[in-house]
C-alpha cells in the first residue's frame, strides 16, 4: 500500500502551545497597546470593567517629506569573514519645501565612522536606527547638500524578525555561505529592501514616497558576477584579485527598490527592442535559463503594447538566489527570485513559475514607475501585479485559463477572509508588513477585474495609460487611480472605490429560479437575487451581475446584465428556464444558490457541461452535478462528458473526483472496478496514454491503479519512460503496488532528486520496501543541502520506513531525530523531527494491534518520552501533562 504524505499535528500543536507560554503574558495583557491622551470624556471599559483611557486611532499617513532625495552614490565592499558591508554613501538632497537645519536618515545597526556635509565634518546623533545630522546653517529649497557617510553595516548581527507574511526577514542584505564552509551551497550576497530594510546596508530616507537616481560601485572577488539596478557602465580589475563594477541608474526610483546580487552565476543573454534582458542562474541551470524565466521578451511586448506605454527602464535582468526571504522582488530592472524557480527542462514540463515572472515584470509599471506613496496604498503595487498575471494568462493561453487563475485568486482571498476582513486601502495597520496579505494581492486583483468589466477594455486600458503618464516616476495614492478613470470615462467612481477599496468584506448573494404561471396559464420564470455582506455593518453593494440564458438543446447563449442595488430584486426571464449566473466568474461574490436540487435539474446542468462556451461555467455545472447525483447511469454519463472537456483543468477535475469516488468505495468496501462504465474507463485510458497535459495523464494513471492495477500494468510500464516527472513518479508508485522489485531500480535511479514529486515517489517506494539498507539514504539526504521542504519529505518517509524495522534500526533512527531536534536547525526542522518520532511510535503500535509481538516497544516509548521532555525542558511526564 502507498503511504500518503500528511501533516502530523500533535507535537506541532504542543510546540506552538509551549512557545506561546514562554512570553509570560496572560490573555488580558495590554502590553502591546499604546495609549494616548484624548480630548474626550468618553470612557472605555474592558470585559472586567477596568478603566482604560481612550485610545487614539492609528492612522498611518504618508511620511512627511522634509527632504527630497536626489541622488545616491554607494561605494561598497565586503568583509566576508565577518559578514560586514564596508560602505561609503554620498547622498545628494534638497529641502522639500521648508528650510531645514538637520537631516534625519534611516541607518539600521551600523557603525558610523565619519559624516561630512558639503566637505565639512558634521555633528550627528545616532540611536542605532536613525542618524540625525546637524547642519551648520539652515538650508533652503533652492540649495542642495551632499552628505557623505563612511560606515560599516552588520546585517548578520541584527536580530532576525519577520517583515510580513510575504517577506520572512528584514535584515536587508544577506550573506549566503560567506566563508565557503558548506560545500553544498554557493557563496552569494543579495538584498531585500521592501518594505523598509535597505537602510540596513546603506543610509537613506527609507520610505516609499522618496525616489532618487543612483550609482553603485561594488568591489568583489574577481570570480563573482554582480548585478544592480541600471546599466553596468564599466568594470575595473584591481591588483588584489578583486574587481569593481560600476552600475548606474539614471531614472529615479524608490529606495526600497535598490538591489545588489553577487555570486558565481551563469549569465544567459537575451534582448528585447534593443534592451538587454539577461538571466542569472546557478551554473548547472545555464541551459534551462530561458525556460526558467519563460516568455520574458514576449511579456515585455505584451505589457508595453496593452498599456500603450513602453517598458520604462534601460534593461531587464532576473536572478535566482539561494535562501531568499520572499518569493521574488521587483527591484527596478533587476528582479530577484528564490532558487525554487530553477528547474530542469524536464521539471518545466510539469509546471513552471510563469505567474511570478509576469507578476514581477508588471510591477515595473505598477510599483516601480508609479509607486505607492505609503504602505497603506500597497494595493496600487500588488493588486496590479497580481492582475498582471491574469492579463498575461489571458493573452498567452486564452480566456478560460485566465478565468481559472482568477478563480484561484478569489479562493485564496476567501480563505483569508474566514479569519480576516479589512479594508483594501487601510491606514490603521500596525506595521508595513501587515499590508502584504491576500487582500492587497488577490482581492485587489479581483477588484481590478471588476473595474475592467464595469468600464470595458478600451476605457480600462486608456485609464491605465493616463494613470501611468500622469504619475510616471512619482508616488501616488488610490485617488489618483480613481481620478484617471473619471477623467477618461466622465463617470463618478467614488461609489465604486468606496465600496471596494475603502470597505472590508465582500457581498454574499443568494439566487433562486422560480417557475409559476400567469393568469392566462403562461409559464413565468423569475430570477431572484438577495444580498448580504460578509463584514458587519457593511452597506448594501451596487452590483452589475452578468448572466446568460440558453436552451438545453442549443449551444447559443444570450448574455444579459442585472443591476442589484437593493437587499432583494428579481427579473422575469420571459419563459427561459435555463440560466447561468456570472458564467466567467467575474465578480468577487460569495454565491449561494438556495434552490433545491432534484432529478429535473440534471438535464439543465448536463447541457451546461456539454455546451457552455466558458470552461468556468462548465466547471460550475460539474461541481453542482457531482455532489447531487448518485445513480450509476447519471454518474457515468456525467464522467463521460467531463472527460471529453476541451479544457485540461476540467478534465483533471473530473479525474480527481473519480479518485475521490474510489476512496469512498474502499471506505464502504465496494469493489472499485464496478464504479465506472466501460466507456468511461476507455476515456480514462486514452487520457493516461496521450493527453496533451501531463497532470491529466498522471491523474488518469491514478484512476487506473485504483480501479484495477494488474489489468493496467502495461500503462504503468510505458509511463515509466515518460519525459514528465509527474507521470513517471505516478507510474513508479503504481508499479510498487504491483511489483515492488521492479519499482526499486527506478527509485534508486532517481533517489538524488530535489523534485518534490519524484522525492514523494522515491520515499514511498523505499518506505514500502521495509529494507533497513535505505536508512543510509534517508539520513544522507537530510544531511545534505536540499531545502527544508525536501527535509520534511525525507524525514516523513524515513519515519515510515523505521516503523517497519527492528529494534536496532528504530533506535538508530530515534538518535537521528534527536540530533536534528537539538542542533539549532530551526523550529520547522524541530517540528518535523518531533512528528517523525511520533509517527514511528504510531506505526509500531499498528503492528502491535495486528498481533505482532514487539517486546522492545516500552523501550521505544521511554526513549521518545525522554527526548521530548529534554527538548521541552521537562524533567518528567507529570510536569509535561501539567503544562498541557
Short mmCIF file of C-alpha atoms in Angstrom, two decimals, residues 348-568:
data_model
loop_
_atom_site.label_atom_id
_atom_site.label_comp_id
_atom_site.label_asym_id
_atom_site.label_seq_id
_atom_site.Cartn_x
_atom_site.Cartn_y
_atom_site.Cartn_z
CA UNK A 348 9.39 22.53 -16.60
CA UNK A 349 7.21 20.04 -18.48
CA UNK A 350 5.05 19.65 -15.35
CA UNK A 351 4.73 23.30 -14.46
CA UNK A 352 6.70 26.49 -14.20
CA UNK A 353 6.72 29.82 -12.41
CA UNK A 354 5.47 31.97 -15.25
CA UNK A 355 2.94 33.70 -12.99
CA UNK A 356 5.75 35.02 -10.79
CA UNK A 357 7.74 36.15 -13.82
CA UNK A 358 4.76 38.13 -15.15
CA UNK A 359 3.93 39.47 -11.68
CA UNK A 360 7.39 40.96 -11.12
CA UNK A 361 7.60 42.34 -14.64
CA UNK A 362 4.22 44.10 -14.40
CA UNK A 363 5.48 45.76 -11.21
CA UNK A 364 7.87 47.74 -13.40
CA UNK A 365 4.92 49.86 -14.40
CA UNK A 366 2.82 49.48 -11.24
CA UNK A 367 5.19 49.78 -8.30
CA UNK A 368 8.46 50.91 -9.86
CA UNK A 369 7.41 53.55 -12.41
CA UNK A 370 4.40 54.62 -10.34
CA UNK A 371 4.92 53.83 -6.65
CA UNK A 372 2.52 53.80 -3.72
CA UNK A 373 3.20 56.82 -1.50
CA UNK A 374 2.53 54.87 1.70
CA UNK A 375 2.24 51.21 2.63
CA UNK A 376 -1.47 51.77 3.21
CA UNK A 377 -1.66 52.11 -0.57
CA UNK A 378 0.38 48.98 -1.38
CA UNK A 379 -2.56 47.50 -3.39
CA UNK A 380 -1.61 50.04 -6.06
CA UNK A 381 1.53 47.90 -6.43
CA UNK A 382 0.46 44.39 -5.51
CA UNK A 383 -3.11 44.27 -6.80
CA UNK A 384 -1.91 45.38 -10.21
CA UNK A 385 0.98 42.90 -10.25
CA UNK A 386 -1.45 40.11 -9.33
CA UNK A 387 -3.81 41.20 -12.08
CA UNK A 388 -0.85 41.35 -14.45
CA UNK A 389 -0.63 37.56 -14.03
CA UNK A 390 -4.26 37.30 -15.17
CA UNK A 391 -3.73 39.62 -18.12
CA UNK A 392 -0.73 37.60 -19.29
CA UNK A 393 -2.58 34.30 -18.95
CA UNK A 394 -5.49 35.67 -20.97
CA UNK A 395 -3.19 36.94 -23.71
CA UNK A 396 -0.97 33.86 -23.93
CA UNK A 397 -3.29 30.98 -23.06
CA UNK A 398 -6.81 32.29 -23.54
CA UNK A 399 -9.79 33.45 -21.51
CA UNK A 400 -10.50 30.01 -20.00
CA UNK A 401 -7.04 29.83 -18.49
CA UNK A 402 -7.25 33.34 -17.05
CA UNK A 403 -10.75 32.65 -15.67
CA UNK A 404 -9.37 29.74 -13.67
CA UNK A 405 -6.45 31.87 -12.50
CA UNK A 406 -8.95 34.40 -11.17
CA UNK A 407 -10.89 31.56 -9.52
CA UNK A 408 -7.73 30.52 -7.68
CA UNK A 409 -7.17 34.12 -6.60
CA UNK A 410 -10.72 34.52 -5.31
CA UNK A 411 -10.49 31.29 -3.35
CA UNK A 412 -7.21 32.45 -1.84
CA UNK A 413 -8.85 35.68 -0.67
CA UNK A 414 -11.99 33.90 0.57
CA UNK A 415 -9.78 31.58 2.60
CA UNK A 416 -8.12 34.53 4.34
CA UNK A 417 -11.49 36.25 4.74
CA UNK A 418 -12.61 33.48 7.06
CA UNK A 419 -10.34 34.95 9.73
CA UNK A 420 -9.52 38.44 8.48
CA UNK A 421 -11.62 41.08 6.71
CA UNK A 422 -10.12 44.54 6.43
CA UNK A 423 -10.33 47.49 4.06
CA UNK A 424 -8.21 47.10 0.94
CA UNK A 425 -6.73 50.59 1.43
CA UNK A 426 -6.20 50.85 5.16
CA UNK A 427 -4.36 53.40 7.23
CA UNK A 428 -4.80 51.59 10.55
CA UNK A 429 -2.20 48.85 10.09
CA UNK A 430 0.38 48.48 12.83
CA UNK A 431 3.40 47.69 10.66
CA UNK A 432 4.08 47.98 6.91
CA UNK A 433 4.31 44.20 6.67
CA UNK A 434 0.68 43.88 7.78
CA UNK A 435 -0.34 45.14 4.34
CA UNK A 436 1.22 42.22 2.45
CA UNK A 437 -1.72 39.84 2.57
CA UNK A 438 -4.31 38.15 0.37
CA UNK A 439 -6.36 41.34 0.43
CA UNK A 440 -3.66 43.51 -1.14
CA UNK A 441 -2.82 40.82 -3.69
CA UNK A 442 -5.71 38.57 -4.71
CA UNK A 443 -8.69 40.61 -3.55
CA UNK A 444 -7.24 43.71 -5.16
CA UNK A 445 -6.66 41.86 -8.42
CA UNK A 446 -10.28 40.68 -8.39
CA UNK A 447 -11.47 44.25 -7.86
CA UNK A 448 -9.39 45.49 -10.79
CA UNK A 449 -11.02 42.86 -12.97
CA UNK A 450 -14.47 44.04 -11.89
CA UNK A 451 -13.41 47.60 -12.70
CA UNK A 452 -12.35 46.42 -16.16
CA UNK A 453 -15.68 44.63 -16.64
CA UNK A 454 -17.50 47.76 -15.46
CA UNK A 455 -15.94 50.17 -17.96
CA UNK A 456 -14.89 47.87 -20.83
CA UNK A 457 -11.43 47.09 -22.16
CA UNK A 458 -10.92 50.28 -24.16
CA UNK A 459 -11.73 52.58 -21.25
CA UNK A 460 -9.83 50.38 -18.78
CA UNK A 461 -6.54 50.46 -20.67
CA UNK A 462 -6.95 54.09 -21.65
CA UNK A 463 -7.39 55.00 -17.98
CA UNK A 464 -4.36 52.92 -17.00
CA UNK A 465 -2.28 54.69 -19.64
CA UNK A 466 -3.39 58.08 -18.30
CA UNK A 467 -2.58 57.00 -14.74
CA UNK A 468 0.93 55.94 -15.82
CA UNK A 469 1.62 59.00 -17.96
CA UNK A 470 0.36 61.47 -15.36
CA UNK A 471 2.24 59.87 -12.47
CA UNK A 472 5.40 58.49 -14.06
CA UNK A 473 8.41 58.39 -11.72
CA UNK A 474 6.35 59.62 -8.80
CA UNK A 475 4.39 58.37 -5.81
CA UNK A 476 0.62 58.02 -5.74
CA UNK A 477 -2.37 57.23 -3.58
CA UNK A 478 -5.56 55.42 -4.56
CA UNK A 479 -7.50 58.54 -5.51
CA UNK A 480 -5.13 59.23 -8.39
CA UNK A 481 -6.20 55.94 -9.92
CA UNK A 482 -9.84 56.85 -9.35
CA UNK A 483 -9.41 60.25 -10.98
CA UNK A 484 -7.76 58.69 -14.04
CA UNK A 485 -10.87 56.55 -14.58
CA UNK A 486 -13.14 59.53 -14.00
CA UNK A 487 -11.20 61.71 -16.46
CA UNK A 488 -11.39 59.03 -19.15
CA UNK A 489 -14.99 57.89 -18.71
CA UNK A 490 -16.72 61.01 -17.37
CA UNK A 491 -18.21 58.93 -14.57
CA UNK A 492 -18.03 59.39 -10.81
CA UNK A 493 -16.14 56.40 -9.41
CA UNK A 494 -16.30 57.37 -5.74
CA UNK A 495 -19.15 54.90 -5.14
CA UNK A 496 -17.17 52.04 -6.71
CA UNK A 497 -13.97 52.89 -4.85
CA UNK A 498 -15.78 53.40 -1.55
CA UNK A 499 -17.48 50.05 -1.96
CA UNK A 500 -14.43 48.02 -2.92
CA UNK A 501 -11.24 49.85 -1.92
CA UNK A 502 -12.32 51.54 1.30
CA UNK A 503 -14.59 48.86 2.79
CA UNK A 504 -13.96 45.43 4.20
CA UNK A 505 -15.56 42.13 3.28
CA UNK A 506 -17.49 41.16 0.18
CA UNK A 507 -21.10 40.57 -0.89
CA UNK A 508 -22.88 37.29 -0.29
CA UNK A 509 -25.58 36.80 -2.91
CA UNK A 510 -28.25 34.14 -2.93
CA UNK A 511 -30.24 33.49 -6.07
CA UNK A 512 -33.18 31.32 -6.96
CA UNK A 513 -35.10 30.43 -10.09
CA UNK A 514 -38.84 30.06 -9.65
CA UNK A 515 -41.38 28.70 -12.14
CA UNK A 516 -45.02 29.88 -11.92
CA UNK A 517 -47.89 30.69 -14.28
CA UNK A 518 -49.65 33.95 -15.05
CA UNK A 519 -53.44 34.42 -15.08
CA UNK A 520 -53.59 33.10 -18.64
CA UNK A 521 -51.69 29.93 -17.79
CA UNK A 522 -48.48 31.04 -19.47
CA UNK A 523 -45.26 29.96 -17.71
CA UNK A 524 -43.29 32.60 -15.81
CA UNK A 525 -39.66 32.13 -14.81
CA UNK A 526 -38.27 34.59 -12.27
CA UNK A 527 -34.65 35.02 -11.25
CA UNK A 528 -34.42 36.45 -7.73
CA UNK A 529 -31.32 37.83 -6.02
CA UNK A 530 -30.90 38.53 -2.31
CA UNK A 531 -27.72 40.09 -0.98
CA UNK A 532 -25.99 40.40 2.37
CA UNK A 533 -22.43 41.27 3.38
CA UNK A 534 -19.66 39.19 4.90
CA UNK A 535 -18.49 42.04 7.14
CA UNK A 536 -20.55 43.52 9.94
CA UNK A 537 -22.05 46.98 9.45
CA UNK A 538 -21.47 46.86 5.69
CA UNK A 539 -23.75 48.78 3.38
CA UNK A 540 -25.57 47.16 0.50
CA UNK A 541 -23.47 46.68 -2.62
CA UNK A 542 -24.27 48.02 -6.06
CA UNK A 543 -23.61 45.05 -8.34
CA UNK A 544 -23.69 44.56 -12.08
CA UNK A 545 -24.36 40.84 -12.36
CA UNK A 546 -23.81 39.18 -15.76
CA UNK A 547 -25.94 36.17 -16.60
CA UNK A 548 -26.64 34.06 -19.67
CA UNK A 549 -29.86 32.42 -20.80
CA UNK A 550 -29.88 29.36 -23.02
CA UNK A 551 -31.85 26.31 -24.09
CA UNK A 552 -30.81 22.75 -23.25
CA UNK A 553 -30.73 21.75 -26.91
CA UNK A 554 -28.59 24.63 -28.13
CA UNK A 555 -25.11 25.98 -27.59
CA UNK A 556 -26.32 29.55 -28.13
CA UNK A 557 -26.10 31.75 -25.04
CA UNK A 558 -27.52 35.25 -24.70
CA UNK A 559 -25.64 37.48 -22.25
CA UNK A 560 -27.54 39.93 -20.07
CA UNK A 561 -26.77 42.11 -17.05
CA UNK A 562 -28.82 42.57 -13.89
CA UNK A 563 -28.22 45.58 -11.64
CA UNK A 564 -28.70 44.71 -7.98
CA UNK A 565 -28.69 47.65 -5.59
CA UNK A 566 -31.28 46.61 -3.03
CA UNK A 567 -31.47 43.83 -0.48
CA UNK A 568 -33.65 41.83 -2.88
#
